[in-house]
Amino acid sequence: MPNMRRPNILLTGTPGVGKTTLGKELATRVGATYINVGDLAKEGELYEGFDEEYECPILDEDRVIDELEDKMNEGGVIVDYHGCDFFPERWFHIVFVLRTENSFLYDRLESRGYKGKKLQDNIQCEIFQTIYEEAMSSYKEEIVHQLPSNTPEDLERNLDQIIQWIEQWMKDNN
Ligand code: DAT
């Protein structure tokens, strides 16, 4: 369906909640383009320094936006990132904030090799629903949805729901 208008979807949430797992599978099932902003930044070295406290490079947000602009205008893009306040609001038709209970998230981040402050900060980010609040203040509240992401059953349910939403959007907009 190359000439049909297709929605852009933002998947956001604390690291480890399952954005990549959901995003890649969703892209495969609906034939959308999946973009992992972390990977994109790494490949293009889209950084503007290094954060010593959090032990991670600092994203060059303007260059990320320049890099993505043309693709976003075409539609049919699924963007995956653990932040959401710097993307142009007009890019996204819907925003999903994935949410994971602490015990699950702790195990996932620990097996990713996170420890100490980095592990605690990410758990706290989820407890304080930091990314949900960031999404609610960056986009129209009615397009921001939370999705539970604890179990494989949650993953399947989320896929089904998002696919249904995409189909409806395509009917309404073409
Ligand atoms: P993110 O991209 O948000 O950092 P991920 O997709 O890499 O997260 O997932 C982190 C880990 O959790 C990975 O080992 C896969 C697993 N996972 C993701 N979604 C899950 C779910 N709904 N149920 C159980 N495990 C899940």
Short mmCIF file of C-alpha atoms and ligand atoms in Angstrom, two decimals:
data_model
loop_
_atom_site.label_atom_id
_atom_site.label_comp_id
_atom_site.label_asym_id
_atom_site.label_seq_id
_atom_site.Cartn_x
_atom_site.Cartn_y
_atom_site.Cartn_z
CA MET A 1 0.00 0.00 0.00
CA PRO A 2 2.71 2.47 -0.99
CA ASN A 3 0.46 5.43 -1.73
CA MET A 4 -1.68 5.19 1.35
CA ARG A 5 -1.14 7.51 4.28
CA ARG A 6 0.16 5.64 7.26
CA PRO A 7 0.51 6.74 10.89
CA ASN A 8 3.73 7.38 12.78
CA ILE A 9 3.94 5.74 16.20
CA LEU A 10 6.18 6.61 19.14
CA LEU A 11 7.10 3.85 21.59
CA THR A 12 8.62 5.30 24.72
CA GLY A 13 9.29 4.38 28.35
CA THR A 14 12.09 3.58 30.77
CA PRO A 15 14.97 1.44 29.41
CA GLY A 16 14.07 -2.25 29.65
CA VAL A 17 10.28 -1.94 29.40
CA GLY A 18 10.19 -3.70 26.03
CA LYS A 19 10.10 -0.96 23.39
CA THR A 20 12.51 -2.69 21.04
CA THR A 21 10.84 -6.08 21.36
CA LEU A 22 7.41 -4.59 20.63
CA GLY A 23 8.61 -2.15 17.97
CA LYS A 24 10.49 -4.68 15.85
CA GLU A 25 7.67 -7.22 15.98
CA LEU A 26 5.06 -4.60 15.20
CA ALA A 27 7.09 -3.31 12.24
CA THR A 28 7.41 -6.84 10.88
CA ARG A 29 3.71 -7.58 11.23
CA VAL A 30 2.45 -4.35 9.63
CA GLY A 31 5.31 -3.67 7.24
CA ALA A 32 6.30 -0.39 8.89
CA THR A 33 9.76 1.13 9.28
CA TYR A 34 11.27 0.60 12.74
CA ILE A 35 13.72 3.22 14.00
CA ASN A 36 15.70 2.81 17.21
CA VAL A 37 16.92 6.31 18.04
CA GLY A 38 19.69 4.98 20.31
CA ASP A 39 21.10 2.86 17.47
CA LEU A 40 20.68 5.69 14.95
CA ALA A 41 22.67 8.01 17.23
CA LYS A 42 25.38 5.42 17.72
CA GLU A 43 25.74 4.74 13.99
CA GLY A 44 25.85 8.42 13.06
CA GLU A 45 27.67 9.51 16.22
CA LEU A 46 24.88 11.99 16.82
CA TYR A 47 26.27 13.04 20.19
CA GLU A 48 27.28 16.31 21.75
CA GLY A 49 29.36 15.16 24.70
CA PHE A 50 29.47 12.56 27.46
CA ASP A 51 27.47 12.52 30.69
CA GLU A 52 29.93 11.43 33.39
CA GLU A 53 27.24 10.98 36.04
CA TYR A 54 25.06 8.67 33.95
CA GLU A 55 27.96 7.15 32.04
CA CYS A 56 26.39 7.69 28.65
CA PRO A 57 26.86 9.92 25.62
CA ILE A 58 24.59 12.97 25.34
CA LEU A 59 22.26 12.83 22.36
CA ASP A 60 22.52 15.63 19.81
CA GLU A 61 18.78 16.10 19.55
CA ASP A 62 18.85 18.59 16.67
CA ARG A 63 20.88 16.27 14.48
CA VAL A 64 18.60 13.34 15.33
CA ILE A 65 15.62 15.41 14.23
CA ASP A 66 17.34 16.47 10.99
CA GLU A 67 18.25 12.87 10.31
CA LEU A 68 14.67 11.63 10.73
CA GLU A 69 12.61 14.48 9.28
CA ASP A 70 12.20 13.17 5.70
CA LYS A 71 11.28 9.66 6.80
CA MET A 72 8.76 10.93 9.33
CA ASN A 73 7.06 13.02 6.65
CA GLU A 74 6.52 9.87 4.56
CA GLY A 75 4.63 8.16 7.42
CA GLY A 76 4.55 4.53 8.52
CA VAL A 77 7.41 4.91 10.99
CA ILE A 78 7.71 3.34 14.44
CA VAL A 79 10.15 5.28 16.63
CA ASP A 80 11.67 3.73 19.77
CA TYR A 81 13.36 5.92 22.39
CA HIS A 82 13.50 6.28 26.18
CA GLY A 83 12.72 9.97 25.98
CA CYS A 84 10.13 11.90 24.02
CA ASP A 85 10.17 15.62 24.79
CA PHE A 86 12.45 16.78 21.97
CA PHE A 87 10.70 15.26 18.96
CA PRO A 88 8.42 17.61 17.01
CA GLU A 89 4.90 17.05 18.32
CA ARG A 90 3.50 16.94 14.77
CA TRP A 91 5.51 13.80 13.96
CA PHE A 92 3.35 11.34 15.89
CA HIS A 93 -0.25 10.25 15.52
CA ILE A 94 -0.12 8.17 18.69
CA VAL A 95 2.27 7.70 21.62
CA PHE A 96 2.56 4.52 23.66
CA VAL A 97 4.32 4.56 27.02
CA LEU A 98 5.26 1.02 28.02
CA ARG A 99 5.13 0.27 31.74
CA THR A 100 6.78 -2.54 33.66
CA GLU A 101 6.49 -3.55 37.31
CA ASN A 102 9.65 -3.09 39.35
CA SER A 103 10.48 -6.70 39.99
CA PHE A 104 10.37 -7.54 36.27
CA LEU A 105 12.24 -4.40 35.30
CA TYR A 106 14.93 -4.97 37.91
CA ASP A 107 15.66 -8.46 36.57
CA ARG A 108 15.71 -7.26 32.95
CA LEU A 109 18.10 -4.40 33.65
CA GLU A 110 20.33 -6.53 35.83
CA SER A 111 20.66 -9.14 33.10
CA ARG A 112 21.52 -6.29 30.72
CA GLY A 113 24.46 -5.62 33.03
CA TYR A 114 23.13 -2.50 34.74
CA LYS A 115 24.19 -2.12 38.36
CA GLY A 116 24.58 0.43 41.15
CA LYS A 117 23.42 3.96 40.42
CA LYS A 118 22.48 3.28 36.82
CA LEU A 119 20.21 0.40 37.87
CA GLN A 120 18.66 2.40 40.74
CA ASP A 121 18.10 5.49 38.57
CA ASN A 122 16.26 3.51 35.94
CA ILE A 123 14.07 1.74 38.50
CA GLN A 124 13.30 5.12 40.06
CA CYS A 125 12.49 6.54 36.61
CA GLU A 126 9.81 3.86 36.27
CA ILE A 127 8.48 4.27 39.85
CA PHE A 128 8.12 8.03 39.38
CA GLN A 129 6.52 7.48 35.95
CA THR A 130 8.94 10.05 34.59
CA ILE A 131 8.51 9.15 30.93
CA TYR A 132 4.73 8.97 31.17
CA GLU A 133 4.68 12.50 32.57
CA GLU A 134 7.14 13.65 29.91
CA ALA A 135 4.84 12.21 27.23
CA MET A 136 1.73 13.78 28.77
CA SER A 137 3.37 17.20 28.78
CA SER A 138 4.86 16.87 25.28
CA TYR A 139 1.83 15.55 23.33
CA LYS A 140 -1.93 15.95 23.42
CA GLU A 141 -3.07 13.85 26.36
CA GLU A 142 -5.64 12.02 24.26
CA ILE A 143 -2.97 10.49 22.01
CA VAL A 144 -0.83 9.20 24.93
CA HIS A 145 -1.56 5.65 26.08
CA GLN A 146 0.09 3.47 28.70
CA LEU A 147 0.61 -0.22 27.93
CA PRO A 148 1.50 -2.86 30.54
CA SER A 149 4.63 -4.71 29.44
CA ASN A 150 5.34 -7.40 32.03
CA THR A 151 4.72 -10.72 30.31
CA PRO A 152 4.69 -12.31 26.84
CA GLU A 153 0.87 -12.19 27.06
CA ASP A 154 1.08 -8.42 27.49
CA LEU A 155 3.28 -8.23 24.40
CA GLU A 156 0.75 -10.14 22.29
CA ARG A 157 -2.15 -8.06 23.58
CA ASN A 158 -0.27 -4.84 22.84
CA LEU A 159 0.55 -5.99 19.32
CA ASP A 160 -3.10 -6.87 18.66
CA GLN A 161 -4.35 -3.55 20.02
CA ILE A 162 -1.88 -1.43 18.09
CA ILE A 163 -2.51 -3.32 14.84
CA GLN A 164 -6.26 -2.75 15.28
CA TRP A 165 -5.63 0.93 15.90
CA ILE A 166 -3.45 1.19 12.76
CA GLU A 167 -6.13 -0.49 10.63
CA GLN A 168 -8.76 1.89 11.90
CA TRP A 169 -6.50 4.89 11.33
CA MET A 170 -5.88 3.79 7.73
CA LYS A 171 -9.63 3.51 7.11
CA ASP A 172 -10.27 6.92 8.61
CA ASN A 173 -7.44 8.67 6.78
CA ASN A 174 -7.44 7.25 3.27
P1 DAT B 1 13.70 -1.56 25.74
O1 DAT B 1 13.81 -1.50 24.24
O2 DAT B 1 12.52 -0.81 26.27
O3 DAT B 1 14.96 -1.21 26.45
P2 DAT B 1 13.72 -4.45 25.29
O4 DAT B 1 12.71 -4.64 24.20
O5 DAT B 1 15.15 -4.49 24.93
O6 DAT B 1 13.39 -3.11 26.11
O7 DAT B 1 13.37 -5.55 26.40
C1 DAT B 1 14.19 -5.76 27.54
C2 DAT B 1 14.15 -7.21 27.92
O8 DAT B 1 12.85 -7.58 28.36
C3 DAT B 1 14.49 -8.17 26.78
O9 DAT B 1 15.25 -9.23 27.32
C4 DAT B 1 13.14 -8.70 26.30
C5 DAT B 1 12.30 -8.62 27.54
N1 DAT B 1 10.89 -8.28 27.30
C6 DAT B 1 10.43 -7.27 26.55
N2 DAT B 1 9.09 -7.23 26.56
C7 DAT B 1 8.68 -8.23 27.37
C8 DAT B 1 7.39 -8.71 27.80
N3 DAT B 1 6.25 -8.14 27.41
N4 DAT B 1 7.37 -9.78 28.62
C9 DAT B 1 8.53 -10.37 29.01
N5 DAT B 1 9.75 -9.98 28.65
C10 DAT B 1 9.83 -8.91 27.84
#
